[in-house]
Amino acid sequence: MRRLIMPVLMVFAYMKTAVGQTTAVHVCLDPGTTYQTIDNFSASDAWSVQFVGNWPEQKRNAMADWLFSTDTSATGNPIGIGLSMWRFNIGAGSAEQGDSSAIRDEWRRANEWQRQSGQLWFLEAARKRKVNQFLAFLNSPPVNLTLNGKAFAYNGISNISPEKYDALATYIANALTGIRKKTGIHFDYISPINEPQWDWSDGKQEGCPYDNEQISGVTKSLSRTLRAKKINTKILIGEAGKLDYLYSAADKPAKGKQVSAFFDPSSALYVGNLPNVSRTIAGHSYFTTSPASVAVSTREAVAKSVAAVPGLGFWQSEYCILGDNAGEINGNKRDYGMEAALYLATVIHRDLAIANARAWQYWLAISPYDYKDGLIYIDRKKSDGAYHDSKMLWAMGNYSRFIRPGAQRIAAQLQGDSTLLVSAYKNADKSICMVIVNNSQQEKQLVAHTSDGSISRMRTYVTSDAGSLQPLPVKDHIIIPARAVVTVTGSIKP
């Protein structure tokens, strides 16, 4: 962290108690104390976009606007959440196999890159809405290269032999160049391996296990191939199935401690010296979000492990609400409302403010399932159907819409109220934004100023039961409604 000579921003919050009294709650923001730089906020096109991308144009455009747009309506309401990166699933070809793929759910099969018209439409829709970062990822090697001819493994054994790594690298390189020829879009990142700790033997979706030695081998082969073909896409590695595997052997010693395995120069598996490997370790926040003590300690351990490697950053690269989360919330059943949205916002806050994540990326942008896994929900129909936004979409937008690539997280010291979650950011254009998560049943009031100046042009954007990113001007107080996610924007005026 480095110090800059800037005024300390003082924010005073007031909480109405049960007897009507007002108690001051203080938040001190110091724009001169900076932490990580934010690279992007993102979501993936798996798996439904292969169909939704061919739905009627008005509907797919509406969904693309929700995900990517940074425009506002005539009334000043944000049209979308302004994702700054899009994750594109390069399939393994299980869709071409049909039922013989043995992946029971047709919606979780995926085409090879030559037959991804729906996904290509959304890729181009993102670019038209000024998204300028793109990542391609694979869940499995293409079926013609796997040991069993399927896009999922048997018995938890990696489904590709080392002598096929170069062929896998060529497949990836051809996909990157082929998609660029079709669309003009360059992929900034390629993630060749996903959640390598899991067995991927149940036939529920494309997937492939790897140990760290195999990941290192795939990465080295892909690095050579991309350099030979003069493709300047960066390789993103890790994608750990849960955050523990980044710093701990946990229950899978050959698949854990990924930070040191890949980025410690003394490791036999070191790839951090390869010029086209991103100085980033990626992990998924699944299974580590509850209870609160575990969520905090896990993210503290991630931050400590990553900070021990000079120049290394951490991306939270996949999350949705899974499992029962120690009784806090259950992943089953759709939730269009604030319960899931507040839980999601809490996870984002902890990943950014404790684990120092430089990027935060959601799993299914568009879901057909009765599960808390989608920002947008659709009918399970291939050619047309109904679509619905969720409060999770807009709560993520409280971050993604206003914290832009290149923003720096700044110090935010909360005093007097342990129920509010507050993080603050300074964008490259010098604007300031603060995101507040209020999980409580009580409305809060904030008054903001600085010791050497004031905050000008303040505005709040409120996601609650009453609205989604609803813009409100600030007069004497900043209102934080009960059970709401609020972004405060403004600039420092000397």
Short mmCIF file of N, CA and C in Angstrom, two decimals, residues 408-485:
data_model
loop_
_atom_site.label_atom_id
_atom_site.label_comp_id
_atom_site.label_asym_id
_atom_site.label_seq_id
_atom_site.Cartn_x
_atom_site.Cartn_y
_atom_site.Cartn_z
N GLN A 408 -8.84 2.23 -7.41
CA GLN A 408 -8.10 1.72 -6.26
C GLN A 408 -9.01 1.70 -5.03
N ARG A 409 -8.95 0.60 -4.31
CA ARG A 409 -9.66 0.59 -3.03
C ARG A 409 -8.91 1.48 -2.05
N ILE A 410 -9.64 2.27 -1.28
CA ILE A 410 -9.04 3.18 -0.32
C ILE A 410 -9.52 2.82 1.09
N ALA A 411 -8.82 3.34 2.07
CA ALA A 411 -9.12 3.00 3.46
C ALA A 411 -10.50 3.49 3.85
N ALA A 412 -11.23 2.63 4.55
CA ALA A 412 -12.54 2.97 5.09
C ALA A 412 -12.62 2.42 6.49
N GLN A 413 -12.57 3.29 7.47
CA GLN A 413 -12.56 2.88 8.87
C GLN A 413 -13.93 3.13 9.49
N LEU A 414 -14.60 2.06 9.86
CA LEU A 414 -15.94 2.16 10.43
C LEU A 414 -15.84 2.12 11.95
N GLN A 415 -16.54 3.04 12.58
CA GLN A 415 -16.54 3.11 14.04
C GLN A 415 -17.97 3.22 14.55
N GLY A 416 -18.31 2.42 15.53
CA GLY A 416 -19.58 2.60 16.21
C GLY A 416 -20.74 1.81 15.68
N ASP A 417 -20.58 1.06 14.60
CA ASP A 417 -21.69 0.27 14.07
C ASP A 417 -21.11 -0.94 13.35
N SER A 418 -21.26 -2.11 13.94
CA SER A 418 -20.70 -3.32 13.34
C SER A 418 -21.64 -3.97 12.33
N THR A 419 -22.82 -3.38 12.13
CA THR A 419 -23.78 -4.00 11.21
C THR A 419 -23.59 -3.55 9.77
N LEU A 420 -23.00 -2.38 9.55
CA LEU A 420 -22.77 -1.90 8.19
C LEU A 420 -21.47 -2.46 7.64
N LEU A 421 -21.50 -2.82 6.36
CA LEU A 421 -20.28 -3.20 5.63
C LEU A 421 -19.97 -2.08 4.65
N VAL A 422 -18.79 -1.49 4.77
CA VAL A 422 -18.45 -0.32 3.96
C VAL A 422 -17.10 -0.54 3.29
N SER A 423 -17.04 -0.30 1.99
CA SER A 423 -15.78 -0.25 1.27
C SER A 423 -15.81 0.96 0.35
N ALA A 424 -14.63 1.49 0.03
CA ALA A 424 -14.57 2.73 -0.74
C ALA A 424 -13.48 2.64 -1.80
N TYR A 425 -13.66 3.42 -2.88
CA TYR A 425 -12.82 3.29 -4.05
C TYR A 425 -12.61 4.65 -4.70
N LYS A 426 -11.44 4.82 -5.29
CA LYS A 426 -11.11 6.03 -6.04
C LYS A 426 -10.88 5.62 -7.48
N ASN A 427 -11.74 6.09 -8.39
CA ASN A 427 -11.61 5.75 -9.79
C ASN A 427 -10.49 6.53 -10.45
N ALA A 428 -10.12 6.09 -11.65
CA ALA A 428 -9.03 6.75 -12.37
C ALA A 428 -9.36 8.20 -12.70
N ASP A 429 -10.65 8.53 -12.80
CA ASP A 429 -11.03 9.92 -13.09
C ASP A 429 -11.14 10.76 -11.81
N LYS A 430 -10.65 10.21 -10.68
CA LYS A 430 -10.60 10.88 -9.37
C LYS A 430 -11.95 10.91 -8.65
N SER A 431 -12.99 10.35 -9.26
CA SER A 431 -14.26 10.27 -8.54
C SER A 431 -14.14 9.25 -7.42
N ILE A 432 -14.95 9.45 -6.41
CA ILE A 432 -14.96 8.57 -5.25
C ILE A 432 -16.28 7.82 -5.21
N CYS A 433 -16.26 6.56 -4.87
CA CYS A 433 -17.51 5.86 -4.62
C CYS A 433 -17.35 4.97 -3.39
N MET A 434 -18.43 4.82 -2.68
CA MET A 434 -18.47 4.04 -1.46
C MET A 434 -19.67 3.11 -1.56
N VAL A 435 -19.47 1.83 -1.25
CA VAL A 435 -20.56 0.85 -1.28
C VAL A 435 -20.85 0.41 0.14
N ILE A 436 -22.11 0.53 0.54
CA ILE A 436 -22.55 0.20 1.89
C ILE A 436 -23.58 -0.91 1.81
N VAL A 437 -23.36 -1.98 2.58
CA VAL A 437 -24.32 -3.07 2.68
C VAL A 437 -24.96 -2.99 4.06
N ASN A 438 -26.26 -2.80 4.09
CA ASN A 438 -27.00 -2.73 5.35
C ASN A 438 -27.88 -3.96 5.46
N ASN A 439 -27.40 -4.97 6.20
CA ASN A 439 -28.17 -6.19 6.40
C ASN A 439 -29.21 -6.07 7.50
N SER A 440 -29.20 -4.97 8.22
CA SER A 440 -30.07 -4.84 9.38
C SER A 440 -31.47 -4.40 8.99
N GLN A 441 -32.35 -4.43 9.97
CA GLN A 441 -33.73 -4.01 9.78
C GLN A 441 -33.91 -2.52 10.06
N GLN A 442 -32.82 -1.79 10.32
CA GLN A 442 -32.91 -0.38 10.67
C GLN A 442 -32.34 0.51 9.56
N GLU A 443 -33.04 1.59 9.29
CA GLU A 443 -32.53 2.61 8.38
C GLU A 443 -31.38 3.35 9.06
N LYS A 444 -30.37 3.71 8.29
CA LYS A 444 -29.24 4.51 8.79
C LYS A 444 -29.18 5.82 8.01
N GLN A 445 -28.60 6.84 8.66
CA GLN A 445 -28.41 8.13 8.01
C GLN A 445 -26.94 8.52 8.09
N LEU A 446 -26.39 8.99 6.99
CA LEU A 446 -24.98 9.37 6.93
C LEU A 446 -24.85 10.84 6.55
N VAL A 447 -23.87 11.51 7.14
CA VAL A 447 -23.49 12.85 6.75
C VAL A 447 -22.01 12.79 6.38
N ALA A 448 -21.67 13.28 5.21
CA ALA A 448 -20.30 13.14 4.71
C ALA A 448 -19.64 14.50 4.51
N HIS A 449 -18.37 14.60 4.92
CA HIS A 449 -17.55 15.77 4.63
C HIS A 449 -16.09 15.39 4.78
N THR A 450 -15.18 16.31 4.49
CA THR A 450 -13.75 16.05 4.65
C THR A 450 -13.15 17.08 5.58
N SER A 451 -12.00 16.75 6.13
CA SER A 451 -11.34 17.68 7.04
C SER A 451 -10.78 18.89 6.29
N ASP A 452 -10.41 18.71 5.03
CA ASP A 452 -9.80 19.81 4.26
C ASP A 452 -10.70 20.28 3.11
N GLY A 453 -11.88 19.77 3.03
CA GLY A 453 -12.75 20.17 1.93
C GLY A 453 -14.10 19.52 2.08
N SER A 454 -14.75 19.25 0.98
CA SER A 454 -16.07 18.64 1.02
C SER A 454 -16.23 17.71 -0.17
N ILE A 455 -17.29 16.91 -0.11
CA ILE A 455 -17.62 16.04 -1.22
C ILE A 455 -18.70 16.72 -2.05
N SER A 456 -18.42 16.89 -3.31
CA SER A 456 -19.39 17.58 -4.17
C SER A 456 -20.11 16.57 -5.06
N ARG A 457 -21.24 17.00 -5.58
CA ARG A 457 -22.03 16.22 -6.54
C ARG A 457 -22.36 14.82 -6.02
N MET A 458 -22.67 14.73 -4.74
CA MET A 458 -22.99 13.42 -4.18
C MET A 458 -24.36 12.92 -4.66
N ARG A 459 -24.41 11.62 -4.86
CA ARG A 459 -25.65 10.96 -5.26
C ARG A 459 -25.61 9.54 -4.72
N THR A 460 -26.75 9.01 -4.41
CA THR A 460 -26.81 7.61 -3.98
C THR A 460 -27.60 6.79 -4.99
N TYR A 461 -27.25 5.52 -5.06
CA TYR A 461 -27.94 4.55 -5.91
C TYR A 461 -28.32 3.38 -5.01
N VAL A 462 -29.62 3.17 -4.85
CA VAL A 462 -30.12 2.26 -3.82
C VAL A 462 -30.77 1.03 -4.44
N THR A 463 -30.30 -0.14 -4.01
CA THR A 463 -30.95 -1.39 -4.36
C THR A 463 -31.61 -1.95 -3.11
N SER A 464 -32.91 -2.06 -3.15
CA SER A 464 -33.70 -2.52 -2.00
C SER A 464 -34.99 -3.12 -2.54
N ASP A 465 -35.88 -3.49 -1.65
CA ASP A 465 -37.19 -3.97 -2.10
C ASP A 465 -37.93 -2.91 -2.90
N ALA A 466 -37.61 -1.65 -2.66
CA ALA A 466 -38.34 -0.55 -3.30
C ALA A 466 -37.81 -0.17 -4.68
N GLY A 467 -36.61 -0.59 -5.02
CA GLY A 467 -36.05 -0.19 -6.30
C GLY A 467 -34.72 -0.86 -6.57
N SER A 468 -34.21 -0.68 -7.80
CA SER A 468 -32.94 -1.28 -8.21
C SER A 468 -32.03 -0.20 -8.76
N LEU A 469 -30.90 0.03 -8.07
CA LEU A 469 -29.99 1.13 -8.42
C LEU A 469 -30.77 2.43 -8.60
N GLN A 470 -31.69 2.67 -7.70
CA GLN A 470 -32.53 3.86 -7.77
C GLN A 470 -31.71 5.09 -7.41
N PRO A 471 -31.57 6.06 -8.33
CA PRO A 471 -30.75 7.24 -8.05
C PRO A 471 -31.49 8.25 -7.18
N LEU A 472 -30.80 8.74 -6.17
CA LEU A 472 -31.38 9.73 -5.28
C LEU A 472 -30.35 10.82 -5.00
N PRO A 473 -30.75 12.09 -5.09
CA PRO A 473 -29.81 13.17 -4.74
C PRO A 473 -29.59 13.20 -3.23
N VAL A 474 -28.46 13.75 -2.84
CA VAL A 474 -28.14 13.86 -1.42
C VAL A 474 -28.33 15.30 -0.98
N LYS A 475 -29.10 15.48 0.09
CA LYS A 475 -29.29 16.82 0.65
C LYS A 475 -28.52 16.91 1.96
N ASP A 476 -29.19 16.87 3.07
CA ASP A 476 -28.49 16.98 4.35
C ASP A 476 -27.93 15.63 4.81
N HIS A 477 -28.62 14.56 4.45
CA HIS A 477 -28.23 13.25 4.93
C HIS A 477 -28.21 12.26 3.77
N ILE A 478 -27.35 11.25 3.92
CA ILE A 478 -27.38 10.10 3.02
C ILE A 478 -28.21 9.03 3.71
N ILE A 479 -29.28 8.61 3.07
CA ILE A 479 -30.18 7.63 3.65
C ILE A 479 -29.74 6.24 3.21
N ILE A 480 -29.54 5.36 4.19
CA ILE A 480 -29.25 3.95 3.91
C ILE A 480 -30.45 3.15 4.40
N PRO A 481 -31.36 2.77 3.52
CA PRO A 481 -32.55 2.04 3.97
C PRO A 481 -32.19 0.71 4.62
N ALA A 482 -33.10 0.20 5.39
CA ALA A 482 -32.93 -1.14 5.95
C ALA A 482 -32.84 -2.17 4.82
N ARG A 483 -32.01 -3.18 5.03
CA ARG A 483 -31.86 -4.27 4.06
C ARG A 483 -31.66 -3.74 2.65
N ALA A 484 -30.59 -3.01 2.48
CA ALA A 484 -30.33 -2.37 1.19
C ALA A 484 -28.83 -2.37 0.91
N VAL A 485 -28.52 -2.25 -0.38
CA VAL A 485 -27.15 -2.01 -0.83
C VAL A 485 -27.14 -0.64 -1.48
#
